[in-house]
Amino acid sequence: MADPDVMDKLVSLAKRRGYVFQSSEIYGGTGSVWDYGPLGVELKRNIRESWWSRMVLQREDVEGMDSAILMNPKVWEASGHVEGFTDPLVECRTCKKRFRQDQLAQMACGRKPSQAPGEAESCELGEPRLFNLMFRTFMGPVQDDGHTVYLRPETAQGSYVNFLNVQQTARQKVPFGIAQIGKAFRNEITPGNFIFRTREFEQAEMQFFVKPDADDEWFDYWSAERMAWHRSLGIRPDRLRMHEHGPDELAHYAKKAVDVEYHFPFGWKELEGVHNRTDFDLARHQETSGKRLEYIDSGAGERFLPYVIETAVGVDRTLLAVLADAYVEEEVEGETRVLLKLHPRLAPMKAAVFPLVKKDGLPEIARGIVKDLRRAALPAFYDESGSIGRRYRRQDEAGTPWCVTVDGESAEDGTVTVRDRDSLDQVRVPAEGLVEWFRDRLAEADPAS
Ligand code: GAP
């Protein structure tokens, strides 16, 4: 069952704990743009690193790159975005709200066709018109049509126009891939659901170049591989599913597509798209630029334009799925405990360290432990304020998997108590062996890494 209340609770927790803030909040915010706070930026970095490690570092057949956000505008003409990257926009003459026509049908279900889900009692819809989703700006001081450039709406095109640069410099042979993580921008008509659909977001995309007759096989391979990655983040398997696009859903460049979907509190929605883009993009760039983009297979003595299997996931959207999936409310000794059951690999802080009291040398021991953990690349947080119970609750909400308490016994025998966020089990561990202890727990939680 979808539970929209969870979204309100998540947005509020995300702000309270420093995960996500509204952009330019002191000025009343900016339309559907968000900022990541101290914990959010670490969670996002951990998601990115998990993707990069699995898609690039652990493979010999995928190369990384980082192309610029601003590109020659001809790129977007060739790719079809100038002409075709549009949504049908409908405006209501009464409440002045704007809607995407394709979403209107769903939302207005059960109403008279003349009514829209705006605030006015009875909305009066205008004629639909096509609205291009690309943000436009100008390159240089002259602001006219001849100097228009676009903020990229996907990272993919940067990989296509660099296909031969990467293939030749990395001396790759088809099949191989090019991976990128970077910002993309879309002037969405109906952004919303917190960081689910925003106007500025981050994509992690990989373009895999294959022989044209090997496309089906690689499409199946990458669909399964991408689902396996989402599961590796600790996302509950029953909240993930695959959805194959019907002919009316396919993007202009796709022969076949599947979405990895997540059951968000507002329903099943796309997390990632896997597309068979055929040779559409390379052929268009070859034609528009006049430069040959064929791959030369010297062994077989042939040249051809490869087909592309693309995997495209939103980093922010994955972060939302991870947060929503981790959000748990449970009853403990008659009180509600709110916690984020984040996978320890993704958790921004691995440990919080508390002195039981602010005296008898306990704060110094606790600070020493934080320092040692941080030096060992295990982010840890020192907290001495409030009761131990309150300190635990703050860390539960922040998703910190382990809390270390330094008490009188620690000063005598060098041991500390480690409390597990999920099971609430407590064990006594020598402070000196904490780095190893955490490394072992992280390895147990993540056997594949
Ligand atoms: N290059 C192919 C491509 O861009 P897409 O399905 O339009 O495909 C890929 O986008 C992924 O990017 C989506 O599955 C989603 O996770 C993310 N994404 C797309 N638009 C977004 C938006 N407005 N806000 C946040 N994430 C978005």
Coordinates of C-alpha atoms and ligand atoms in Angstrom, one line a residue:
M1 CA 0.0 0.0 0.0
A2 CA 1.3 3.4 -0.9
D3 CA 1.5 5.7 2.2
P4 CA 1.8 9.4 1.2
D5 CA 2.1 10.4 4.9
V6 CA 5.5 8.8 4.9
M7 CA 6.7 11.4 2.4
D8 CA 5.8 14.3 4.8
K9 CA 7.7 12.5 7.6
L10 CA 10.7 11.8 5.3
V11 CA 10.9 15.4 4.1
S12 CA 10.8 16.6 7.7
L13 CA 13.4 14.0 8.9
A14 CA 15.6 14.8 5.9
K15 CA 15.7 18.5 7.0
R16 CA 16.0 17.9 10.7
R17 CA 19.0 15.5 10.3
G18 CA 20.8 17.5 7.6
Y19 CA 20.1 15.3 4.6
V20 CA 18.2 17.6 2.3
F21 CA 17.2 21.3 2.5
Q22 CA 15.0 23.3 0.2
S23 CA 17.2 25.4 -2.1
S24 CA 17.4 29.1 -1.3
E25 CA 15.0 28.4 1.7
I26 CA 15.5 31.9 3.2
Y27 CA 14.0 33.4 0.1
G28 CA 11.0 31.0 0.1
G29 CA 12.7 28.3 -1.9
T30 CA 13.2 27.7 -5.7
G31 CA 10.8 25.7 -7.7
S32 CA 11.7 22.1 -7.2
V33 CA 15.4 22.4 -6.5
W34 CA 17.0 20.9 -3.4
D35 CA 20.3 21.1 -1.5
Y36 CA 22.1 18.3 0.2
G37 CA 23.3 18.9 3.8
P38 CA 26.2 17.2 5.7
L39 CA 24.6 13.8 5.9
G40 CA 22.9 14.0 2.5
V41 CA 26.1 14.8 0.6
E42 CA 27.8 11.7 2.2
L43 CA 24.9 9.4 1.4
K44 CA 24.8 10.7 -2.2
R45 CA 28.6 10.2 -2.5
N46 CA 28.3 6.6 -1.2
I47 CA 25.6 5.9 -3.8
R48 CA 27.7 7.3 -6.5
E49 CA 30.8 5.4 -5.4
S50 CA 28.8 2.2 -5.3
W51 CA 27.7 2.7 -8.9
W52 CA 31.1 3.8 -10.1
S53 CA 32.8 0.9 -8.4
R54 CA 30.5 -1.7 -9.9
M55 CA 30.1 -0.1 -13.3
V56 CA 33.7 1.1 -13.9
L57 CA 36.3 0.1 -11.4
Q58 CA 35.4 -3.6 -11.2
R59 CA 35.1 -4.0 -15.0
E60 CA 37.7 -4.0 -17.8
D61 CA 35.0 -3.3 -20.4
V62 CA 33.7 0.0 -19.2
E63 CA 35.6 3.3 -19.2
G64 CA 34.7 6.4 -17.2
M65 CA 34.6 9.9 -18.5
D66 CA 33.2 13.4 -17.5
S67 CA 31.9 15.5 -20.4
A68 CA 30.8 19.1 -20.1
I69 CA 27.3 20.2 -19.3
L70 CA 27.4 22.8 -22.1
M71 CA 27.8 21.4 -25.6
N72 CA 27.6 22.5 -29.2
P73 CA 23.9 23.1 -29.8
K74 CA 24.1 20.9 -32.9
V75 CA 24.4 17.9 -30.5
W76 CA 20.9 18.5 -29.4
E77 CA 19.6 19.0 -32.9
A78 CA 21.2 15.7 -34.0
S79 CA 19.9 13.8 -30.9
G80 CA 16.3 15.0 -31.6
H81 CA 16.0 16.9 -28.4
V82 CA 15.5 20.3 -29.9
E83 CA 12.6 19.0 -31.9
G84 CA 11.2 16.2 -29.8
F85 CA 12.1 16.6 -26.1
T86 CA 8.7 18.0 -25.3
D87 CA 5.8 17.4 -23.0
P88 CA 2.2 18.4 -23.9
L89 CA 1.3 21.3 -21.6
V90 CA -2.2 22.3 -20.7
E91 CA -3.1 25.4 -18.9
C92 CA -6.3 26.0 -16.8
R93 CA -8.0 29.4 -17.6
T94 CA -9.6 29.4 -14.1
C95 CA -6.9 28.4 -11.6
K96 CA -4.0 29.3 -14.0
K97 CA -2.2 26.0 -13.1
R98 CA -0.3 24.1 -15.7
F99 CA -0.5 20.4 -16.1
R100 CA 1.1 17.7 -18.3
Q101 CA -1.6 16.5 -20.6
D102 CA -0.6 12.8 -20.3
Q103 CA -0.8 13.0 -16.5
L104 CA -4.1 14.8 -16.6
A105 CA -6.0 11.7 -17.8
Q106 CA -4.8 9.7 -14.8
M107 CA -5.4 12.5 -12.2
A108 CA -8.7 13.6 -13.5
C109 CA -10.0 10.0 -13.5
G110 CA -13.6 10.0 -12.5
R111 CA -14.1 13.7 -13.1
K112 CA -15.8 15.3 -16.0
P113 CA -13.3 15.7 -18.9
S114 CA -13.6 19.4 -18.6
Q115 CA -12.4 19.3 -15.0
A116 CA -8.8 19.3 -14.0
P117 CA -7.3 18.6 -10.5
G118 CA -6.6 22.2 -9.8
E119 CA -7.9 24.2 -6.9
A120 CA -10.7 25.8 -8.7
E121 CA -14.1 24.1 -8.4
S122 CA -14.3 23.5 -12.1
C123 CA -11.2 24.0 -14.2
E124 CA -11.4 25.1 -17.8
L125 CA -8.6 23.6 -19.8
G126 CA -7.0 25.3 -22.7
E127 CA -5.6 23.6 -25.8
P128 CA -2.5 21.5 -25.3
R129 CA 0.8 22.9 -26.6
L130 CA 4.2 21.3 -26.9
F131 CA 6.7 22.6 -24.4
N132 CA 10.4 21.8 -24.8
L133 CA 12.0 20.7 -21.5
M134 CA 15.5 21.9 -22.2
F135 CA 16.9 24.9 -20.3
R136 CA 18.3 27.5 -22.7
T137 CA 21.0 30.1 -22.1
F138 CA 23.5 32.1 -24.1
M139 CA 27.2 31.5 -24.7
G140 CA 29.2 34.7 -24.5
P141 CA 28.0 38.3 -24.2
V142 CA 25.7 38.4 -27.1
Q143 CA 22.2 37.2 -26.2
D144 CA 20.6 36.1 -29.4
D145 CA 19.4 32.9 -31.1
G146 CA 22.8 32.5 -32.8
H147 CA 24.4 32.1 -29.3
T148 CA 21.9 29.8 -27.7
V149 CA 23.3 26.8 -25.8
Y150 CA 21.4 24.2 -23.7
L151 CA 22.0 22.8 -20.3
R152 CA 22.2 19.1 -21.1
P153 CA 19.1 17.1 -20.3
E154 CA 21.1 13.8 -20.2
T155 CA 24.7 12.9 -19.9
A156 CA 24.4 10.3 -22.7
Q157 CA 25.2 12.6 -25.6
G158 CA 28.6 13.5 -24.1
S159 CA 29.5 9.8 -24.3
Y160 CA 28.3 9.5 -27.9
V161 CA 30.2 12.4 -29.3
N162 CA 33.3 11.1 -27.5
F163 CA 32.8 7.5 -28.6
L164 CA 35.9 7.3 -30.8
N165 CA 38.0 9.4 -28.5
V166 CA 37.4 7.0 -25.7
Q167 CA 37.6 3.8 -27.8
Q168 CA 40.9 4.8 -29.4
T169 CA 42.7 6.3 -26.3
A170 CA 41.6 3.4 -24.0
R171 CA 42.3 0.9 -26.9
Q172 CA 38.9 -0.7 -26.2
K173 CA 37.2 -3.2 -28.5
V174 CA 33.5 -3.5 -29.0
P175 CA 31.7 -4.6 -26.9
F176 CA 32.7 -1.9 -24.3
G177 CA 31.0 0.9 -22.4
I178 CA 31.4 4.6 -21.4
A179 CA 30.1 5.6 -18.0
Q180 CA 29.4 9.1 -16.6
I181 CA 27.9 10.6 -13.5
G182 CA 26.9 14.2 -13.8
K183 CA 24.2 16.9 -13.5
A184 CA 21.3 17.1 -16.0
F185 CA 18.6 19.7 -16.2
R186 CA 15.0 19.5 -17.4
N187 CA 12.4 22.2 -17.1
E188 CA 9.8 19.8 -15.9
I189 CA 6.2 21.0 -16.1
T190 CA 5.1 19.0 -13.0
P191 CA 8.1 18.4 -10.8
G192 CA 7.4 17.1 -7.3
N193 CA 7.4 14.4 -4.7
F194 CA 10.4 15.9 -3.0
I195 CA 13.6 14.9 -4.9
F196 CA 11.8 12.4 -7.1
R197 CA 11.3 14.8 -10.0
T198 CA 13.3 18.0 -10.0
R199 CA 14.6 20.4 -12.5
E200 CA 18.2 20.0 -11.7
F201 CA 19.3 16.4 -10.9
E202 CA 22.2 14.0 -11.2
Q203 CA 22.3 11.0 -13.5
A204 CA 24.6 7.9 -13.6
E205 CA 24.5 6.7 -17.1
M206 CA 26.4 4.0 -19.1
Q207 CA 26.4 3.6 -22.8
F208 CA 27.5 0.1 -23.9
F209 CA 28.5 -0.3 -27.6
V210 CA 27.8 -3.7 -29.1
K211 CA 27.7 -5.4 -32.5
P212 CA 24.3 -4.8 -34.0
D213 CA 23.3 -8.4 -33.8
A214 CA 24.3 -8.8 -30.2
D215 CA 21.9 -6.1 -28.9
D216 CA 19.2 -8.4 -27.4
E217 CA 21.7 -10.5 -25.5
W218 CA 23.4 -7.4 -23.9
F219 CA 20.1 -5.8 -23.2
D220 CA 19.1 -8.8 -21.1
Y221 CA 22.5 -8.8 -19.4
W222 CA 22.4 -5.2 -18.4
S223 CA 18.7 -5.3 -17.3
A224 CA 19.6 -8.1 -14.8
E225 CA 22.9 -6.5 -13.7
R226 CA 21.2 -3.2 -13.0
M227 CA 18.5 -4.8 -10.9
A228 CA 21.3 -6.6 -9.0
W229 CA 22.9 -3.2 -8.2
H230 CA 19.7 -1.8 -6.7
R231 CA 19.4 -4.9 -4.5
S232 CA 23.0 -4.5 -3.4
L233 CA 22.1 -1.2 -1.9
G234 CA 19.9 -3.0 0.6
I235 CA 16.6 -2.0 -1.0
R236 CA 13.9 -4.6 -0.1
P237 CA 13.5 -6.9 -3.1
D238 CA 9.7 -6.9 -2.9
R239 CA 9.7 -3.1 -3.5
L240 CA 11.7 -3.5 -6.7
R241 CA 10.3 -4.7 -10.0
M242 CA 10.9 -4.5 -13.8
H243 CA 8.5 -2.9 -16.2
E244 CA 8.8 -3.3 -19.9
H245 CA 7.7 -0.4 -22.1
G246 CA 4.9 -0.9 -24.4
P247 CA 5.1 0.6 -28.0
D248 CA 3.4 3.9 -26.9
E249 CA 5.8 4.4 -24.0
L250 CA 9.1 4.1 -25.9
A251 CA 11.3 7.1 -26.2
H252 CA 12.0 8.4 -29.7
Y253 CA 15.4 6.7 -29.8
A254 CA 14.5 3.3 -28.2
K255 CA 13.8 -0.1 -29.9
K256 CA 13.2 -1.7 -26.5
A257 CA 13.2 -0.4 -22.9
V258 CA 12.7 -1.6 -19.4
D259 CA 12.4 0.4 -16.2
V260 CA 13.6 -0.7 -12.8
E261 CA 10.7 0.5 -10.6
Y262 CA 10.6 1.1 -6.9
H263 CA 7.4 1.1 -4.8
F264 CA 7.7 4.7 -3.4
P265 CA 5.2 5.9 -0.7
F266 CA 3.3 7.5 -3.7
G267 CA 3.3 4.3 -5.8
W268 CA 5.4 2.3 -8.2
K269 CA 7.6 4.6 -10.2
E270 CA 10.7 4.5 -12.4
L271 CA 14.1 4.5 -10.8
E272 CA 16.2 3.6 -13.8
G273 CA 15.8 3.0 -17.5
V274 CA 17.6 0.4 -19.6
H275 CA 17.3 1.2 -23.3
N276 CA 18.3 -0.4 -26.6
R277 CA 19.0 2.9 -28.5
T278 CA 20.2 1.0 -31.6
D279 CA 22.6 3.1 -33.7
F280 CA 20.2 6.0 -33.6
D281 CA 22.5 8.5 -31.8
L282 CA 25.7 7.6 -33.5
A283 CA 24.0 7.6 -36.9
R284 CA 22.5 11.0 -36.2
H285 CA 25.8 12.5 -35.0
Q286 CA 27.6 11.0 -38.0
E287 CA 25.1 12.5 -40.4
T288 CA 25.0 15.9 -38.7
S289 CA 28.7 16.4 -38.0
G290 CA 29.9 14.8 -41.3
K291 CA 32.5 12.9 -39.3
R292 CA 32.7 9.1 -39.6
L293 CA 31.9 7.5 -36.3
E294 CA 32.2 3.8 -37.4
Y295 CA 34.1 1.3 -35.3
I296 CA 36.8 -0.5 -37.2
D297 CA 37.2 -4.1 -36.4
S298 CA 40.6 -4.8 -37.9
G299 CA 40.6 -8.5 -36.9
A300 CA 37.4 -9.2 -38.8
G301 CA 38.1 -6.6 -41.5
E302 CA 34.8 -4.8 -41.0
R303 CA 33.5 -1.4 -40.0
F304 CA 30.1 -0.6 -38.5
L305 CA 28.1 1.7 -36.3
P306 CA 27.6 -0.1 -33.0
Y307 CA 24.3 -0.4 -31.3
V308 CA 24.0 1.1 -27.8
I309 CA 22.5 -0.5 -24.7
E310 CA 22.1 2.3 -22.2
T311 CA 21.6 2.1 -18.5
A312 CA 20.4 5.4 -16.9
V313 CA 19.7 6.0 -13.3
G314 CA 18.9 9.1 -11.3
V315 CA 21.2 9.5 -8.3
D316 CA 18.8 11.7 -6.4
R317 CA 15.9 9.4 -7.2
T318 CA 18.0 6.4 -5.9
L319 CA 18.7 8.4 -2.8
L320 CA 15.0 8.9 -2.2
A321 CA 14.3 5.2 -2.7
V322 CA 17.1 4.4 -0.3
L323 CA 15.7 6.8 2.3
A324 CA 12.1 5.7 1.9
D325 CA 13.1 2.1 2.1
A326 CA 15.2 2.6 5.2
Y327 CA 12.5 4.6 7.0
V328 CA 11.0 2.5 9.8
E329 CA 8.8 3.3 12.8
E330 CA 8.7 0.7 15.6
E331 CA 7.4 0.4 19.1
V332 CA 10.2 -0.1 21.7
E333 CA 9.2 -0.2 25.4
G334 CA 6.0 1.7 24.7
E335 CA 7.6 4.4 22.7
T336 CA 7.8 5.0 19.0
R337 CA 11.3 4.7 17.6
V338 CA 12.0 6.2 14.2
L339 CA 15.1 4.9 12.4
L340 CA 16.7 4.8 9.1
K341 CA 17.8 1.3 8.5
L342 CA 20.4 2.3 5.9
H343 CA 22.8 -0.3 4.6
P344 CA 26.0 0.3 6.6
R345 CA 28.0 0.8 3.4
L346 CA 25.7 3.7 2.5
A347 CA 25.3 5.2 6.0
P348 CA 26.9 8.7 6.1
M349 CA 28.3 8.1 9.6
K350 CA 29.4 4.6 10.5
A351 CA 29.5 5.3 14.2
A352 CA 28.6 7.8 16.9
V353 CA 30.8 7.9 20.1
F354 CA 29.4 9.0 23.4
P355 CA 31.0 9.5 26.8
L356 CA 28.5 8.4 29.4
V357 CA 29.3 11.5 31.5
K358 CA 31.3 14.6 30.8
K359 CA 34.0 13.9 33.4
D360 CA 36.5 11.4 34.6
G361 CA 38.5 11.6 31.4
L362 CA 35.6 9.9 29.4
P363 CA 35.2 12.7 26.8
E364 CA 39.0 12.5 26.0
I365 CA 38.8 8.7 25.5
A366 CA 35.7 9.2 23.3
R367 CA 37.3 11.9 21.2
G368 CA 40.4 9.7 20.7
I369 CA 38.2 6.9 19.4
V370 CA 36.5 9.3 16.9
K371 CA 39.9 10.5 15.7
D372 CA 41.1 6.9 15.2
L373 CA 38.0 5.9 13.3
R374 CA 38.1 8.9 11.1
R375 CA 41.8 8.3 10.3
A376 CA 40.8 4.8 9.2
A377 CA 38.2 6.3 6.8
L378 CA 35.3 5.3 9.1
P379 CA 33.3 8.6 9.5
A380 CA 32.4 8.9 13.2
F381 CA 30.5 11.6 15.2
Y382 CA 31.2 12.7 18.8
D383 CA 28.1 13.6 20.9
E384 CA 28.1 14.4 24.6
S385 CA 24.8 16.3 24.9
G386 CA 21.6 15.0 26.5
S387 CA 20.8 11.6 27.9
I388 CA 22.2 8.5 26.3
G389 CA 18.6 7.6 25.3
R390 CA 18.3 10.9 23.4
R391 CA 21.7 10.5 21.8
Y392 CA 20.7 7.0 20.6
R393 CA 17.4 8.4 19.1
R394 CA 19.2 11.1 17.2
Q395 CA 21.6 8.6 15.7
D396 CA 18.7 6.1 14.9
E397 CA 17.0 8.8 12.9
A398 CA 20.3 9.7 11.2
G399 CA 20.8 6.1 10.2
T400 CA 24.1 5.6 12.0
P401 CA 24.5 1.8 12.3
W402 CA 26.6 1.7 15.5
C403 CA 26.8 3.7 18.7
V404 CA 29.9 3.4 21.0
T405 CA 29.5 4.4 24.6
V406 CA 32.5 5.1 26.8
D407 CA 31.9 4.5 30.5
G408 CA 33.7 4.1 33.8
E409 CA 34.8 0.6 32.9
S410 CA 36.4 1.9 29.7
A411 CA 38.8 4.0 31.7
E412 CA 39.8 0.9 33.7
D413 CA 39.9 -1.9 31.2
G414 CA 39.9 -0.2 27.8
T415 CA 36.6 -1.7 26.6
V416 CA 33.5 0.1 25.3
T417 CA 29.9 -0.8 24.6
V418 CA 28.8 -1.0 20.9
R419 CA 25.1 -0.9 20.3
D420 CA 23.6 -2.1 17.0
R421 CA 21.0 0.3 15.5
D422 CA 18.7 -2.5 14.1
S423 CA 18.9 -5.3 16.7
L424 CA 19.6 -3.0 19.7
D425 CA 22.1 -5.7 20.8
Q426 CA 25.0 -4.4 22.8
V427 CA 28.4 -5.9 23.0
R428 CA 31.6 -5.1 24.9
V429 CA 34.6 -4.5 22.6
P430 CA 38.2 -3.4 23.3
A431 CA 38.5 0.2 22.1
E432 CA 41.9 -0.6 20.5
G433 CA 40.2 -3.1 18.2
L434 CA 37.3 -0.9 17.1
V435 CA 38.7 -0.2 13.7
E436 CA 39.0 -3.9 12.9
W437 CA 35.7 -4.6 14.5
F438 CA 33.9 -2.1 12.3
R439 CA 35.7 -3.3 9.2
D440 CA 34.6 -6.8 9.9
R441 CA 31.0 -5.8 10.4
L442 CA 31.0 -3.8 7.1
A443 CA 32.5 -6.7 5.2
E444 CA 29.8 -9.0 6.7
A445 CA 27.1 -6.6 5.7
D446 CA 28.5 -6.4 2.2
P447 CA 30.1 -9.7 1.1
A448 CA 30.3 -8.6 -2.5
S449 CA 32.5 -5.5 -1.9
Ligands
GAP1 N1 19.7 9.1 -21.3 C1 18.5 8.5 -21.0 C2 17.7 9.2 -20.1 O1 18.0 10.3 -19.7 P1 15.5 9.0 -18.6 O2 14.6 7.8 -18.3 O3 14.8 10.2 -19.2 O4 16.6 8.5 -19.6 C3 17.0 8.4 -16.7 O5 16.3 9.4 -17.3 C4 16.9 8.5 -15.2 O6 17.1 9.8 -14.7 C5 15.4 8.3 -14.7 O7 15.2 6.9 -14.6 C6 15.4 9.0 -13.4 O8 16.0 8.2 -12.3 C7 16.3 10.2 -13.6 N2 15.5 11.4 -13.9 C8 15.0 11.7 -15.1 N3 14.3 12.9 -15.0 C9 14.5 13.3 -13.7 C10 14.0 14.4 -13.0 N4 13.3 15.4 -13.5 N5 14.3 14.5 -11.6 C11 15.0 13.5 -11.0 N6 15.5 12.4 -11.7 C12 15.2 12.3 -13.0

